[in-house]
Each structure stands twice: as C-alpha cells, then as structure tokens.
Coordinates of C-alpha atoms in Angstrom, one line a residue:
Chain A
M24 CA 63.2 68.9 6.3
N25 CA 60.6 68.4 9.4
T26 CA 57.1 69.3 9.8
N27 CA 58.6 72.5 11.9
S28 CA 60.7 73.7 8.5
K29 CA 59.4 76.6 6.9
I30 CA 58.9 76.9 3.4
G31 CA 59.4 80.1 1.1
I32 CA 58.0 80.2 -2.4
L33 CA 58.6 82.9 -4.6
G34 CA 56.4 83.8 -7.5
F35 CA 52.8 81.7 -7.8
G36 CA 52.6 80.6 -11.2
S37 CA 51.2 77.3 -12.3
F38 CA 53.9 75.3 -11.2
S39 CA 54.0 76.7 -7.7
R40 CA 50.1 76.6 -7.4
F41 CA 50.7 73.0 -8.0
I42 CA 53.7 72.2 -5.4
A43 CA 52.4 74.4 -2.8
P44 CA 49.6 72.4 -1.5
I45 CA 51.9 69.2 -1.7
L46 CA 54.6 70.5 0.5
A47 CA 52.3 72.3 3.0
K48 CA 51.3 69.0 4.0
Y49 CA 54.7 68.6 5.7
A50 CA 56.1 72.1 6.3
T51 CA 54.8 75.6 7.0
V52 CA 54.8 77.4 3.7
Y53 CA 54.7 80.9 2.7
I54 CA 54.0 82.4 -0.6
Y55 CA 55.7 85.6 -1.7
T56 CA 54.4 87.3 -4.8
R57 CA 53.4 90.9 -5.5
E58 CA 50.5 90.0 -8.1
Q59 CA 47.4 90.9 -6.0
K60 CA 45.0 88.2 -8.1
Y61 CA 47.5 85.5 -6.2
I62 CA 47.4 87.0 -3.3
D63 CA 43.8 86.8 -3.0
L64 CA 44.2 83.2 -4.3
V65 CA 46.7 82.1 -1.5
S66 CA 43.9 84.0 1.2
E67 CA 41.4 81.5 -0.6
L68 CA 43.6 78.4 -0.4
K69 CA 44.2 79.3 3.0
S70 CA 40.2 79.7 4.2
S71 CA 39.7 76.4 2.4
G72 CA 42.2 74.8 4.9
S73 CA 45.3 74.6 3.4
P74 CA 48.3 75.8 5.5
L75 CA 49.6 78.5 2.6
Y76 CA 50.4 81.9 4.2
A77 CA 51.2 84.6 2.2
G78 CA 54.7 85.6 3.2
T79 CA 55.2 89.7 4.5
G80 CA 58.5 91.1 5.4
S81 CA 58.9 90.1 8.6
D82 CA 58.6 86.2 8.0
I83 CA 61.5 85.9 5.8
A84 CA 64.4 85.6 7.7
E85 CA 63.4 82.7 9.4
L86 CA 62.9 80.5 6.3
D87 CA 64.6 77.2 6.2
Y88 CA 64.4 76.8 2.4
F89 CA 63.6 79.8 -0.1
I90 CA 62.2 78.4 -3.4
F91 CA 62.7 80.9 -6.6
S92 CA 59.8 79.9 -8.8
V93 CA 60.2 82.5 -11.3
P94 CA 60.5 82.3 -14.9
L95 CA 64.2 82.2 -15.9
G96 CA 63.9 85.8 -17.0
A97 CA 63.1 87.2 -14.0
L98 CA 65.6 85.2 -11.8
G99 CA 68.0 87.8 -12.1
D100 CA 66.1 90.4 -10.9
A101 CA 64.4 88.4 -7.9
A102 CA 67.5 86.9 -6.9
K103 CA 69.0 91.0 -6.3
L104 CA 65.6 91.8 -4.4
Y105 CA 65.9 89.0 -1.8
S106 CA 69.3 88.9 -1.6
D107 CA 69.8 91.4 1.5
K108 CA 66.6 90.0 3.1
L109 CA 67.1 86.1 3.6
S110 CA 69.3 84.8 6.2
P111 CA 72.4 83.0 5.8
N112 CA 70.9 79.7 7.1
T113 CA 68.2 79.5 4.6
V114 CA 68.6 77.2 1.9
I115 CA 68.2 78.5 -1.8
I116 CA 66.9 76.4 -4.5
D117 CA 65.6 77.0 -7.9
V118 CA 63.4 74.7 -9.8
T119 CA 63.9 76.2 -13.8
S120 CA 63.8 73.8 -16.5
V121 CA 67.8 74.6 -17.2
K122 CA 70.3 74.4 -15.0
E123 CA 73.5 76.5 -15.7
K124 CA 72.1 79.8 -16.3
P125 CA 70.2 80.3 -13.3
L126 CA 72.7 78.6 -11.0
A127 CA 75.2 81.0 -12.4
I128 CA 72.9 83.7 -11.7
L129 CA 72.2 82.5 -7.9
A130 CA 75.6 81.8 -7.2
E131 CA 76.4 85.3 -8.2
Y132 CA 74.1 86.9 -5.7
Y133 CA 74.1 84.3 -2.9
P134 CA 78.0 83.5 -2.9
K135 CA 78.0 82.4 1.0
H136 CA 74.6 80.5 0.8
Q137 CA 73.8 77.0 0.3
I138 CA 72.3 76.4 -3.2
L139 CA 70.2 73.4 -4.6
G140 CA 69.7 73.1 -8.2
T141 CA 66.4 71.4 -9.2
H142 CA 64.6 70.5 -12.2
P143 CA 61.3 68.7 -11.2
I144 CA 60.5 67.3 -14.3
F145 CA 56.6 67.6 -14.0
G146 CA 54.0 69.9 -13.5
P147 CA 50.2 70.1 -13.2
Q148 CA 49.5 68.3 -16.4
S149 CA 52.1 65.3 -16.0
G150 CA 51.5 65.0 -11.9
K151 CA 47.9 65.6 -12.0
S152 CA 47.3 61.3 -11.0
G153 CA 49.8 62.2 -8.3
I154 CA 53.8 62.8 -8.5
A155 CA 55.0 59.5 -7.2
G156 CA 57.5 58.0 -9.1
L157 CA 57.8 61.0 -11.4
P158 CA 61.6 62.3 -12.2
I159 CA 63.5 65.1 -10.6
V160 CA 66.9 66.6 -11.4
L161 CA 68.9 67.7 -8.5
C162 CA 72.5 69.9 -9.1
N163 CA 73.7 70.2 -6.0
V164 CA 75.7 73.5 -5.9
S165 CA 76.8 74.0 -2.2
V166 CA 74.5 72.5 0.3
H167 CA 76.1 70.6 3.0
T168 CA 76.0 66.8 3.0
E169 CA 74.2 66.2 6.0
K170 CA 71.2 68.8 4.6
Y171 CA 71.5 67.5 1.5
Q172 CA 70.9 63.9 2.6
Q173 CA 67.8 65.0 4.6
I174 CA 66.2 67.0 1.4
R175 CA 67.1 64.0 -1.3
Q176 CA 65.5 61.6 1.6
F177 CA 62.3 63.8 1.6
L178 CA 62.2 64.2 -2.2
S179 CA 62.4 60.4 -2.4
D180 CA 61.0 58.6 0.6
I181 CA 58.2 60.8 1.3
L182 CA 57.2 62.6 -2.0
K183 CA 58.3 59.3 -3.7
L184 CA 60.1 61.3 -6.7
T185 CA 62.4 59.5 -8.6
C186 CA 65.8 61.6 -8.0
I187 CA 68.6 62.0 -10.7
E188 CA 71.6 63.7 -9.9
Q189 CA 73.4 65.4 -12.6
T190 CA 75.9 68.2 -13.4
P191 CA 74.3 71.4 -14.9
L192 CA 76.0 70.3 -17.8
E193 CA 74.8 66.9 -17.8
H194 CA 71.4 68.3 -17.4
D195 CA 71.6 71.2 -20.3
T196 CA 72.8 68.9 -22.8
E197 CA 69.9 65.8 -22.4
I198 CA 67.3 68.2 -21.8
A199 CA 67.8 70.4 -25.1
Y200 CA 66.5 67.0 -26.9
V201 CA 63.7 65.9 -23.9
Q202 CA 62.3 69.5 -23.7
G203 CA 63.5 71.4 -26.4
L204 CA 62.5 68.9 -29.3
S205 CA 59.3 67.8 -27.8
H206 CA 57.9 71.3 -26.8
F207 CA 59.0 72.9 -30.3
I208 CA 57.2 69.9 -32.3
G209 CA 54.1 69.9 -29.5
R210 CA 53.5 73.6 -29.9
A211 CA 53.7 73.6 -33.7
L212 CA 51.0 70.8 -33.8
K213 CA 48.8 72.5 -31.1
Q214 CA 49.0 75.7 -33.2
M215 CA 48.2 73.5 -36.2
N216 CA 44.9 72.6 -34.2
I217 CA 45.5 68.3 -35.4
Q218 CA 42.5 66.7 -34.8
D219 CA 41.9 62.9 -33.8
Y220 CA 40.4 60.8 -36.6
A221 CA 39.1 57.2 -36.8
I222 CA 42.0 56.6 -38.8
A223 CA 44.2 58.0 -36.3
T224 CA 47.4 55.3 -36.5
Q225 CA 49.4 54.6 -33.3
S226 CA 52.2 57.0 -34.6
Y227 CA 49.7 60.0 -34.9
K228 CA 48.2 59.2 -31.8
Q229 CA 51.7 60.1 -30.2
L230 CA 51.3 63.1 -31.9
L231 CA 47.9 64.0 -30.3
E232 CA 49.5 63.0 -27.0
L233 CA 52.2 65.0 -27.3
V234 CA 49.6 67.9 -27.9
S235 CA 47.7 66.9 -24.5
L236 CA 50.8 66.8 -22.7
I237 CA 52.2 70.6 -23.3
G238 CA 49.4 72.0 -24.8
D239 CA 48.5 74.4 -21.7
D240 CA 52.0 75.2 -20.6
S241 CA 52.9 78.8 -20.6
F242 CA 54.8 80.7 -23.3
E243 CA 57.4 81.4 -20.4
L244 CA 58.1 78.3 -19.7
Y245 CA 58.1 77.7 -23.3
K246 CA 60.4 80.4 -23.5
T247 CA 62.8 79.2 -20.7
I248 CA 63.3 75.7 -22.0
Q249 CA 64.1 77.1 -25.6
N250 CA 66.3 80.0 -24.8
G251 CA 68.0 79.1 -21.0
N252 CA 70.1 76.8 -22.9
E253 CA 72.0 77.4 -25.7
R254 CA 72.4 73.7 -26.9
T255 CA 68.3 73.7 -27.3
A256 CA 68.8 76.3 -30.0
E257 CA 71.3 73.8 -31.7
V258 CA 69.0 70.9 -31.4
R259 CA 65.9 73.0 -33.2
K260 CA 68.4 73.9 -36.0
Q261 CA 69.3 70.6 -36.4
F262 CA 65.7 69.2 -36.6
L263 CA 64.6 72.2 -39.1
E264 CA 67.6 71.1 -41.1
T265 CA 66.4 67.4 -40.9
L266 CA 63.0 68.1 -42.1
A267 CA 64.3 70.1 -44.9
S268 CA 66.8 67.6 -46.5
I269 CA 64.1 64.8 -45.8
E270 CA 61.8 67.2 -47.8
K271 CA 64.4 67.6 -50.4
S272 CA 65.0 63.9 -50.8
I273 CA 61.5 63.4 -52.4
Q274 CA 61.2 66.3 -54.6
Chain B
M28 CA 35.6 35.0 -49.4
N29 CA 35.6 31.4 -48.5
T30 CA 38.6 28.8 -47.9
N31 CA 37.9 28.0 -51.7
S32 CA 38.8 31.3 -52.6
K33 CA 41.8 31.9 -54.7
I34 CA 43.8 35.2 -53.7
G35 CA 46.7 36.4 -55.9
I36 CA 49.0 39.2 -54.3
L37 CA 51.2 41.0 -56.6
G38 CA 54.5 42.1 -55.2
F39 CA 56.4 40.9 -52.1
G40 CA 57.4 43.3 -50.0
S41 CA 57.0 43.4 -46.3
F42 CA 53.5 44.5 -46.5
S43 CA 52.7 41.3 -48.6
R44 CA 55.0 39.2 -46.4
F45 CA 53.0 40.3 -43.6
I46 CA 49.4 39.6 -44.7
A47 CA 50.2 36.6 -47.2
P48 CA 50.6 34.0 -44.4
I49 CA 47.5 35.5 -42.3
L50 CA 45.0 35.1 -45.8
A51 CA 46.7 31.6 -46.5
K52 CA 44.9 30.4 -43.5
Y53 CA 41.6 31.3 -45.0
A54 CA 42.2 30.9 -48.6
T55 CA 44.6 29.7 -51.5
V56 CA 47.3 32.2 -51.9
Y57 CA 49.6 32.9 -54.8
I58 CA 52.4 35.5 -55.1
Y59 CA 53.4 37.3 -58.4
T60 CA 56.6 38.8 -58.2
R61 CA 59.7 38.8 -60.7
E62 CA 62.3 39.1 -58.2
Q63 CA 64.0 36.1 -57.7
K64 CA 64.5 36.8 -54.1
Y65 CA 60.8 36.5 -53.5
I66 CA 60.4 33.3 -55.6
D67 CA 62.8 31.8 -53.5
L68 CA 61.2 33.2 -50.0
V69 CA 57.8 32.1 -51.2
S70 CA 59.1 28.5 -51.9
E71 CA 60.8 28.5 -48.4
L72 CA 57.5 29.9 -46.8
K73 CA 55.6 26.7 -48.7
S74 CA 58.6 24.2 -47.9
S75 CA 57.8 25.3 -43.8
G76 CA 54.1 24.4 -44.3
S77 CA 52.6 27.8 -45.2
P78 CA 50.1 27.4 -48.4
L79 CA 51.4 29.9 -50.6
Y80 CA 52.3 29.6 -54.0
A81 CA 54.3 31.3 -56.8
G82 CA 52.1 32.2 -59.1
T83 CA 52.6 31.2 -62.3
G84 CA 51.2 32.3 -65.6
S85 CA 48.3 29.7 -65.9
D86 CA 46.7 30.0 -62.7
I87 CA 46.1 33.5 -62.8
A88 CA 42.9 33.6 -64.8
E89 CA 41.2 32.0 -62.2
L90 CA 41.9 34.2 -59.3
D91 CA 38.6 35.3 -57.5
Y92 CA 40.6 38.3 -56.1
F93 CA 43.9 40.0 -56.9
I94 CA 45.6 42.3 -55.2
F95 CA 48.1 44.9 -56.4
S96 CA 50.6 45.3 -53.3
V97 CA 53.1 47.4 -55.3
P98 CA 54.0 50.9 -54.8
L99 CA 52.2 53.5 -56.0
G100 CA 55.1 54.7 -58.3
A101 CA 54.8 51.3 -59.6
L102 CA 51.4 50.6 -59.7
G103 CA 50.5 52.0 -63.7
D104 CA 53.1 49.7 -65.1
A105 CA 51.8 46.8 -62.7
A106 CA 48.4 47.4 -63.8
K107 CA 48.6 48.0 -67.5
L108 CA 50.8 44.6 -67.5
Y109 CA 48.0 42.7 -65.8
S110 CA 45.0 44.0 -67.5
D111 CA 44.6 41.0 -70.4
K112 CA 45.7 38.7 -68.1
L113 CA 42.9 38.8 -65.2
S114 CA 39.4 37.4 -65.8
P115 CA 36.6 39.6 -65.8
N116 CA 35.2 38.2 -62.9
T117 CA 38.5 38.7 -60.4
V118 CA 37.8 41.2 -58.2
I119 CA 40.7 43.8 -58.1
I120 CA 42.1 45.3 -54.6
D121 CA 44.6 48.1 -53.7
V122 CA 46.2 48.3 -50.3
T123 CA 48.2 51.9 -50.9
S124 CA 48.4 54.5 -48.2
V125 CA 46.7 57.0 -50.7
K126 CA 43.4 56.3 -52.5
E127 CA 42.2 58.8 -54.8
K128 CA 45.5 58.1 -57.3
P129 CA 45.7 54.4 -57.6
L130 CA 41.9 54.0 -57.9
A131 CA 41.9 56.5 -60.6
I132 CA 44.8 54.3 -62.1
L133 CA 43.0 50.9 -61.9
A134 CA 39.7 52.2 -63.0
E135 CA 41.4 53.5 -66.3
Y136 CA 42.7 49.9 -66.7
Y137 CA 39.8 47.8 -65.6
P138 CA 36.7 50.0 -66.4
K139 CA 34.9 46.5 -66.3
H140 CA 36.1 45.1 -63.1
Q141 CA 34.7 45.3 -59.6
I142 CA 37.6 47.4 -57.9
L143 CA 37.9 47.4 -54.0
G144 CA 40.4 50.3 -52.4
T145 CA 41.7 49.6 -49.3
H146 CA 44.0 51.1 -46.5
P147 CA 45.2 48.7 -44.1
I148 CA 46.2 51.1 -41.3
F149 CA 48.9 48.4 -40.0
G150 CA 51.9 46.7 -41.1
P151 CA 54.6 44.3 -39.8
Q152 CA 55.5 46.4 -36.7
S153 CA 52.0 47.9 -35.5
G154 CA 50.6 44.5 -36.1
K155 CA 53.4 42.4 -34.9
S156 CA 51.2 40.9 -31.7
G157 CA 47.9 40.2 -33.9
I158 CA 45.6 42.5 -36.0
A159 CA 42.6 42.2 -34.3
G160 CA 41.3 45.8 -33.6
L161 CA 43.5 47.9 -36.3
P162 CA 41.7 49.7 -38.9
I163 CA 41.4 49.1 -42.2
V164 CA 40.0 51.8 -44.9
L165 CA 37.4 50.7 -47.3
C166 CA 36.6 52.8 -50.7
N167 CA 34.3 50.8 -52.4
V168 CA 34.2 51.6 -56.4
S169 CA 32.5 48.9 -57.9
V170 CA 32.4 45.9 -56.1
H171 CA 28.5 44.4 -56.1
T172 CA 26.9 44.7 -53.0
E173 CA 26.9 40.8 -51.7
K174 CA 30.4 40.5 -52.9
Y175 CA 31.6 43.7 -51.0
Q176 CA 29.4 42.5 -47.9
Q177 CA 31.4 39.3 -48.1
I178 CA 34.6 40.9 -48.1
R179 CA 33.6 43.2 -45.4
Q180 CA 32.4 40.4 -43.1
F181 CA 35.5 38.5 -43.5
L182 CA 37.6 41.7 -42.6
S183 CA 35.4 42.4 -39.8
D184 CA 34.4 39.0 -38.6
I185 CA 37.0 36.9 -39.2
L186 CA 40.4 39.2 -38.9
K187 CA 38.6 41.3 -36.6
L188 CA 39.7 44.3 -38.4
T189 CA 37.7 47.7 -37.9
C190 CA 36.4 48.4 -40.8
I191 CA 35.7 52.2 -41.8
E192 CA 34.2 53.3 -44.8
Q193 CA 35.3 56.4 -46.7
T194 CA 35.2 58.0 -49.9
P195 CA 38.8 58.7 -51.4
L196 CA 38.7 62.1 -50.7
E197 CA 37.7 62.0 -47.2
H198 CA 40.8 59.3 -46.7
D199 CA 43.2 61.1 -48.4
T200 CA 42.3 64.4 -46.7
E201 CA 42.6 63.1 -43.0
I202 CA 45.5 60.7 -43.9
A203 CA 47.8 63.7 -44.8
Y204 CA 47.6 64.8 -41.5
V205 CA 47.5 61.1 -40.1
Q206 CA 50.2 59.5 -42.1
G207 CA 51.5 62.6 -43.7
L208 CA 52.8 64.4 -40.5
S209 CA 53.9 61.6 -38.1
H210 CA 55.9 59.9 -40.9
F211 CA 57.7 63.3 -41.8
I212 CA 58.5 64.2 -38.4
G213 CA 59.0 60.3 -37.1
R214 CA 61.8 60.3 -40.1
A215 CA 63.6 63.3 -39.2
L216 CA 63.9 62.1 -35.3
K217 CA 64.9 58.6 -36.4
Q218 CA 67.6 60.4 -38.4
M219 CA 68.9 62.6 -35.6
N220 CA 69.1 59.2 -33.7
I221 CA 67.6 60.8 -30.6
Q222 CA 68.5 59.0 -27.5
D223 CA 66.6 57.7 -24.5
Y224 CA 67.4 59.3 -21.1
A225 CA 66.7 59.2 -17.5
I226 CA 65.3 62.8 -17.7
A227 CA 62.8 61.5 -20.2
T228 CA 59.7 63.2 -20.1
Q229 CA 56.3 61.9 -21.1
S230 CA 56.3 64.3 -24.1
Y231 CA 59.4 63.0 -25.0
K232 CA 58.7 59.4 -24.9
Q233 CA 55.8 59.9 -27.5
L234 CA 58.9 61.3 -29.9
L235 CA 60.7 57.8 -28.8
E236 CA 57.0 55.9 -29.6
L237 CA 56.9 57.3 -32.9
V238 CA 60.8 56.6 -33.9
S239 CA 60.1 53.2 -32.8
L240 CA 56.9 52.7 -34.8
I241 CA 57.9 54.1 -38.2
G242 CA 61.4 53.6 -38.1
D243 CA 61.6 50.7 -40.2
D244 CA 59.4 51.8 -42.7
S245 CA 60.6 51.7 -46.2
F246 CA 61.7 54.9 -48.3
E247 CA 59.2 53.7 -50.9
L248 CA 56.4 53.7 -48.5
Y249 CA 57.1 57.0 -47.3
K250 CA 57.1 58.5 -50.7
T251 CA 53.7 57.0 -51.7
I252 CA 52.3 58.3 -48.2
Q253 CA 54.3 61.9 -49.0
N254 CA 53.9 62.2 -53.2
G255 CA 50.7 60.2 -53.6
N256 CA 48.6 62.8 -52.0
E257 CA 48.7 66.7 -53.1
R258 CA 46.8 67.6 -49.7
T259 CA 50.1 66.0 -47.7
A260 CA 52.3 68.6 -49.3
E261 CA 50.3 71.2 -47.7
V262 CA 50.1 69.7 -44.5
R263 CA 54.1 69.4 -44.3
K264 CA 53.8 73.2 -45.5
Q265 CA 51.9 74.3 -42.7
F266 CA 54.2 72.2 -40.3
L267 CA 57.6 73.9 -41.4
E268 CA 55.7 77.5 -41.3
T269 CA 54.1 77.0 -38.2
L270 CA 57.7 75.8 -37.1
A271 CA 59.4 79.1 -38.5
S272 CA 56.8 81.5 -36.9
I273 CA 57.3 79.8 -33.5
E274 CA 61.1 80.1 -33.7
K275 CA 60.6 83.3 -34.6
S276 CA 58.4 84.5 -31.5
I277 CA 61.5 83.5 -29.4
Q278 CA 64.0 85.6 -31.0

C-alpha cells in the first residue's frame, strides 16, 4: 500500500464513514454507494477537502483494493454484482464481524482473486479518540505473501493497529463469546434504559459502560454478529439457560 | 464515636472480617459468633496485635454500638436472640444489602432502641485497595440527631466514605437495578467460565471485569440481594423478557 494506491469501498454506513477519511490520508479512496444520501455525503466531504470520491463505473477496474463494507446479509448480492467489474489484480477485502460465511461467499464469486478477510474490532465509538492500539483480525485467504506483508505493515506501522492473525474458525469461535454475549446483554440493558445512580457499584458501572460502548451500533451489525455465526446462537442459549438455572436456585 | 467506644459485631463472615480490623483502629471491637472456626480466627487476629476480642456474654451490655452482620435470612432469629441482652443505650446497626425488610425486623424487636440502617456498598474485593471514597447508604430510623451526626462524621471524615442518605424505599428501588442486575448477570458469566481473548473488545472487557468484581461473593449475599427485595425479582423478570424479545427479533 502506497500513496498511489486506489482503494474502493462499497457501502457508506457508519463503519465506512469512519474509516474512509482515515484511509484517504494515505491513498485515493473511492466510495461506491447507490444511496443518494450517501452520494451527497461523499460530495460534502470532498468539498470540505477530504480526498474522497464518489466512485463511478469507469474507475472501478483500476482499483488496487476493493473493500466490501456492507452487512453480511447484503454481501452475496454485492459480491455477485461486482464480480465482472473488478480487475483480477484488485485485492478483495471484507470487514464483517464474522469470518467463515463472508469468506466462503467471496471465495465463490472471486475464485481467482486475492482475498483478505479482516475484522476491525473497533468502530466510530471505540475509535473516537484514535485507532492506535486497537485490534484487527486478519484471515489471509489468498493474498500473495509480499502483498500481504505490505498490507499488514500498513495496518501495524502506519495505522498502529494491533494485528491478530487467526483462521476463520478460530475467529468465529472466540467472537461468539466476545461480541455475541456483550452485544446481546448490552442491547437488552440499553432497551431497559438502565440509569446511573449515586449508589452505583463498580459492578453496575461495567453495565453502564457496556451500554455506552455498544448503544448506538446498528441493528444490521447486531444481526450480523448474532446470525452470521452459528456458534453465537449456542453461546446465547448457554447464557439464557445459565440465567434460568440461577433463577431457579433462589426460588 | 470515639476511641473509648465499644462496638460489637454479630457474625464473622467475609464482610465482618473485612471491617472489623478497620473499626478496631478507632474503637474496641468485640466479635460475637458461635462458630468455633471464627472464634479461633478472632483469637489469631488478636494474638497478631489486632485489638479484636471474641465477645463473651458479660461485655455485651456495655456496648455503644451493635452491628448485625448476618445474612438477611438469619437476622430475625439473631435479633430475637439478642433483644434481651443489649442495653437500651446501645445503637443497633444493620449492614444488609437491602433496607426495608431488615429495618422492619429490627424495629419489631428493638422498638425502644436507636436503630440505624446502613448499606456499605463495598466489600473485601472492591475495598481491597482501601475504602476511601467508596459509598455507604445511611437510612436513619431512630438514632438521635447528635449521635447520628457523630456516626456520619466518623464515616465521612475518618473512614472517608461517601455517605448517601436515602429512605429504605429509595434504596431498595435503586439497588434492585444496581446489585440485582449486575449480580444476576455476573453470576451467570462466572458460571459460564468466560475467558479472556486477544480479540476481546472493550465491551467484552466490561463483562470480564464484572466477573472479577463479584466472582467471589457468597451465595448467601446473592440470595439477600435477590430475595431480600421484592423489586429485584421484577427487574430480573424485565431483563429475561427483554432478552427473549431481542432473541425473537433476529429469528
């Protein structure tokens, strides 16, 4: 990755809006979106000096990297739609919160491309004071060694992210607890609208902090976390059964 | 409260063992317990220089303060047992995690005594680096103004605790969320034996911290928190129903 690199990002949801300006410091970034409100937003950002471009059809074949930044549920259609538009030299990257399913989809539509699965474990909320030190999981499917090292170096040395290499299976097994549980509990507490009190304990403050950390995440992200990974349903089930047995123990 | 004060503590569970040495810096402390292992423990502490005494029958009538530090489920029997032993001048204090029920029990057995309800919102775990700044709830039932101010001053100026004055109703309404929820969730996560991972998010770290904060609390304390206050069952029910509805939303 160098300053001449051209990066395309498909989708302009909250994660794309967060990383696009960061990447635009180091490369030329094209945003691909069909939603007029986002096309307008890209224009606004561009006019305020940010080197972001609303991608047109013609620039797409020249991209060095193409990031699918869409919900898992939309990835199949998107992958199909762009499969005959992207150059065979473009590295295909995904950023969804699970890894086995999306990488299987990309492998199906891009059997000859270099594919890199990533899970940036941060977003607008956790990265609001900067992303240095935050973790990103890398699952290299088929990116050539030298190219992969370039990307990894950019992420760790320039963006200062903590790179964690995992297989899709390792990632999905651990993330079922890490995000599956915390988002399940946080979403419930947010819906209950739990309040801060003068008598809040340290324990309770962890719950308040949990709500503030994940409170604004989209329902799409929530669905990807929970439904994109079969192991997560099992973890939620285990949590609900454990709560039920604890409930029974004090009757 | 002054250095000539005599404080009796009934029960020598983890909370008593934690506060007794602290109080013994400022007053003479007598421990009342029928369990031999605790009598032995008091003797050990005493021989190591801590001015704690295993209370006998004869010193009990001279106490300035008597702290019932027993689980809520044992308070009725204990209150009854000591009702004809304590001097009318002894201030009766309770330290349970709920306030309406225990204060009703003490009012029944000590109608002519001065009674002070407290909830020290800390314990051996949260107070392991010192108790300065930690909260204690005070529900003054019938302690005379001057005496009450002395106690409050000791807690805030000497022990540096943050005193919060509440009615038993206010306390129990808020604590149903603060402790009811956090201990319910924390106990379940502890039972699931959730692990730390390199990919742990900030949100997930709140859950790990919750487990470490309440992990060693006794089942007796848990039962007092959950069953000692009718509102807590309602909060747990609300949490379980919210989880169920969120679960349904992604099916």
